[in-house]
Tab-separated table of C-alpha atoms in Angstrom:
chain	number	residue	atom	x	y	z
A	244	MET	CA	105.161	99.829	41.766
A	245	THR	CA	104.153	103.171	43.716
A	246	ILE	CA	107.203	104.674	45.833
A	247	VAL	CA	106.347	107.258	48.787
A	248	HIS	CA	109.391	108.373	50.846
A	249	ASP	CA	111.423	106.133	49.660
A	250	ILE	CA	109.085	103.338	50.747
A	251	PRO	CA	108.237	100.721	48.128
A	252	ASN	CA	104.462	99.913	48.198
A	253	LEU	CA	103.570	101.772	51.520
A	254	ALA	CA	99.630	101.564	52.144
A	255	VAL	CA	96.995	102.095	54.957
A	256	VAL	CA	95.786	98.665	55.691
A	257	THR	CA	93.448	100.459	58.613
A	258	PRO	CA	93.397	103.150	59.450
A	259	ALA	CA	94.060	104.872	63.063
A	260	PRO	CA	92.953	103.734	65.832
A	261	SER	CA	94.068	100.386	65.061
A	262	LEU	CA	96.447	101.691	62.553
A	263	VAL	CA	98.113	98.969	60.513
A	264	MET	CA	100.198	99.797	57.423
A	265	ARG	CA	101.778	97.728	54.825
A	266	GLY	CA	105.072	97.950	52.382
A	267	GLY	CA	108.451	97.572	51.603
A	268	GLN	CA	111.811	97.644	53.345
A	269	PRO	CA	112.148	101.558	54.177
A	270	LYS	CA	115.413	102.637	52.641
A	271	ASP	CA	116.839	104.971	55.035
A	272	ALA	CA	116.433	106.465	58.416
A	273	SER	CA	113.675	109.600	56.537
A	274	ALA	CA	111.473	106.840	55.614
A	275	TRP	CA	111.663	105.048	58.724
A	276	ALA	CA	111.344	108.633	60.551
A	277	TYR	CA	107.858	109.038	58.316
A	278	LEU	CA	106.429	105.901	59.425
A	279	LYS	CA	106.890	106.840	63.058
A	280	LEU	CA	105.395	110.574	62.229
A	281	LEU	CA	102.303	108.180	60.728
A	282	GLY	CA	102.063	106.597	63.752
A	283	ILE	CA	103.667	103.332	63.592
A	284	THR	CA	105.593	101.576	66.934
A	285	THR	CA	106.013	98.303	65.410
A	286	SER	CA	108.137	97.086	62.532
A	287	LEU	CA	106.603	93.122	61.401
A	288	LYS	CA	109.673	91.981	59.066
A	289	LEU	CA	108.978	89.034	56.999
A	290	ASN	CA	112.491	89.958	54.598
A	291	THR	CA	115.540	88.642	55.905
A	292	GLU	CA	117.819	91.720	55.024
A	293	PRO	CA	118.874	94.253	57.771
A	294	GLY	CA	117.730	97.837	58.125
A	295	ASP	CA	114.908	97.596	60.702
A	296	GLU	CA	117.877	97.815	63.934
A	297	THR	CA	118.117	101.464	63.791
A	298	SER	CA	114.438	102.369	63.214
A	299	GLY	CA	113.924	103.462	66.464
A	300	LEU	CA	110.748	100.917	66.303
A	301	THR	CA	110.251	97.666	68.280
A	302	VAL	CA	111.343	94.889	65.203
A	303	VAL	CA	109.285	92.030	65.014
A	304	ARG	CA	111.028	89.358	62.941
A	305	PHE	CA	109.194	86.543	61.500
A	306	PRO	CA	111.486	86.071	58.377
A	307	ILE	CA	110.565	83.976	55.192
A	308	THR	CA	113.511	83.159	53.089
A	309	THR	CA	113.462	83.220	49.276
A	310	VAL	CA	113.490	79.378	49.535
A	311	GLN	CA	111.092	79.218	51.807
A	312	GLN	CA	108.362	81.471	49.849
A	313	ILE	CA	109.091	78.270	47.067
A	314	TRP	CA	108.974	75.442	48.897
A	315	GLY	CA	107.950	76.358	52.178
A	316	PRO	CA	107.067	75.908	54.847
A	317	VAL	CA	105.756	79.644	56.080
A	318	LYS	CA	102.017	78.722	57.447
A	319	ALA	CA	103.625	78.778	60.835
A	320	HIS	CA	105.403	81.890	60.177
A	321	LEU	CA	102.302	83.673	58.494
A	322	GLU	CA	100.066	82.566	61.218
A	323	SER	CA	102.097	83.486	64.238
A	324	ALA	CA	102.901	86.888	62.329
A	325	LEU	CA	98.897	87.496	61.985
A	326	ALA	CA	99.058	86.789	65.546
A	327	ALA	CA	101.798	90.108	66.362
A	328	ILE	CA	100.109	92.248	64.134
A	329	VAL	CA	98.695	95.259	66.957
A	330	PRO	CA	97.936	98.609	66.651
A	331	GLY	CA	100.865	100.720	65.151
A	332	THR	CA	102.331	97.832	62.986
A	333	TYR	CA	103.927	98.379	59.842
A	334	VAL	CA	104.040	94.943	57.800
A	335	HIS	CA	106.925	94.867	55.122
A	336	CYS	CA	109.250	92.501	53.544
A	337	GLU	CA	111.737	93.785	50.879
A	338	ILE	CA	109.762	95.205	48.238
A	339	GLY	CA	106.102	94.599	50.125
A	340	GLU	CA	104.610	92.448	47.616
A	341	ASN	CA	104.704	88.633	47.725
A	342	ARG	CA	105.399	87.972	51.540
A	343	THR	CA	103.296	90.969	52.933
A	344	GLY	CA	100.443	90.440	50.157
A	345	THR	CA	100.587	86.757	51.501
A	346	LEU	CA	100.204	88.166	55.296
A	347	ILE	CA	97.769	90.893	54.601
A	348	ILE	CA	95.323	88.316	52.560
A	349	LEU	CA	95.501	86.630	55.692
A	350	TYR	CA	94.780	89.588	58.066
A	351	ARG	CA	92.145	90.775	55.576
A	352	ILE	CA	90.189	87.536	56.066
A	353	LYS	CA	90.784	86.579	59.256
A	354	VAL	CA	90.453	89.989	60.650
A	355	CYS	CA	88.842	92.495	58.552
A	356	GLY	CA	86.239	89.799	57.730
A	357	TRP	CA	86.655	89.821	53.921
A	358	THR	CA	86.471	87.435	51.102
A	359	LYS	CA	89.313	85.491	49.822
A	360	SER	CA	89.090	87.086	46.231
A	361	MET	CA	88.447	90.449	47.767
A	362	ALA	CA	91.535	90.265	49.758
A	363	ILE	CA	93.732	88.494	46.570
A	364	ALA	CA	92.403	91.201	44.398
A	365	GLU	CA	94.259	93.988	46.552
A	366	ALA	CA	97.041	92.160	46.780
A	367	HIS	CA	97.313	91.943	43.237
A	368	ARG	CA	97.565	96.098	42.629
A	369	PHE	CA	100.430	95.771	44.847
A	370	GLU	CA	102.183	93.299	42.303
A	371	TRP	CA	101.347	89.845	44.795
A	372	GLU	CA	101.990	87.112	42.064
A	373	TRP	CA	101.022	83.502	41.994
A	374	SER	CA	104.909	82.362	40.723
A	375	LEU	CA	105.914	81.340	44.699
A	376	PRO	CA	104.316	78.135	44.979
A	377	ALA	CA	104.760	77.998	49.044
A	378	LEU	CA	102.810	81.506	49.348
A	379	HIS	CA	100.369	80.515	46.586
A	380	LEU	CA	99.477	76.953	48.127
A	381	PHE	CA	99.160	78.503	51.825
A	382	VAL	CA	96.719	81.296	50.502
A	383	ALA	CA	94.576	78.606	48.578
A	384	GLU	CA	94.235	76.727	51.968
A	385	ILE	CA	92.628	79.488	53.811
């Protein structure tokens, strides 16, 4: 896992002007300030932990619990979250691996036109795992 400015798995998904980034939950105000400096205006939050409230960003919540990652349901959450991605969005969960990876797989396929195998290969570079059955099933059905 790579950590930049106290943000795990931080990466650009699509560059500006349609800037979308992904990663884990920023740990402090300076990490949120760094994202704002890069052009992030919206936090698309997939985890349930607090922390975005003082970020100064527009926070859009689509929480997926650990139980949901294993047993579901996740489809409606992820499809709604995909529709909420706009330029300047930072997509994150706690570590930026599984929930974030699954949504970015969907984004890569539906928005960027990638093949499923390309999107999954990228997700594996961010330690996305097949050990969470509901996420695995969702990706299998894309």
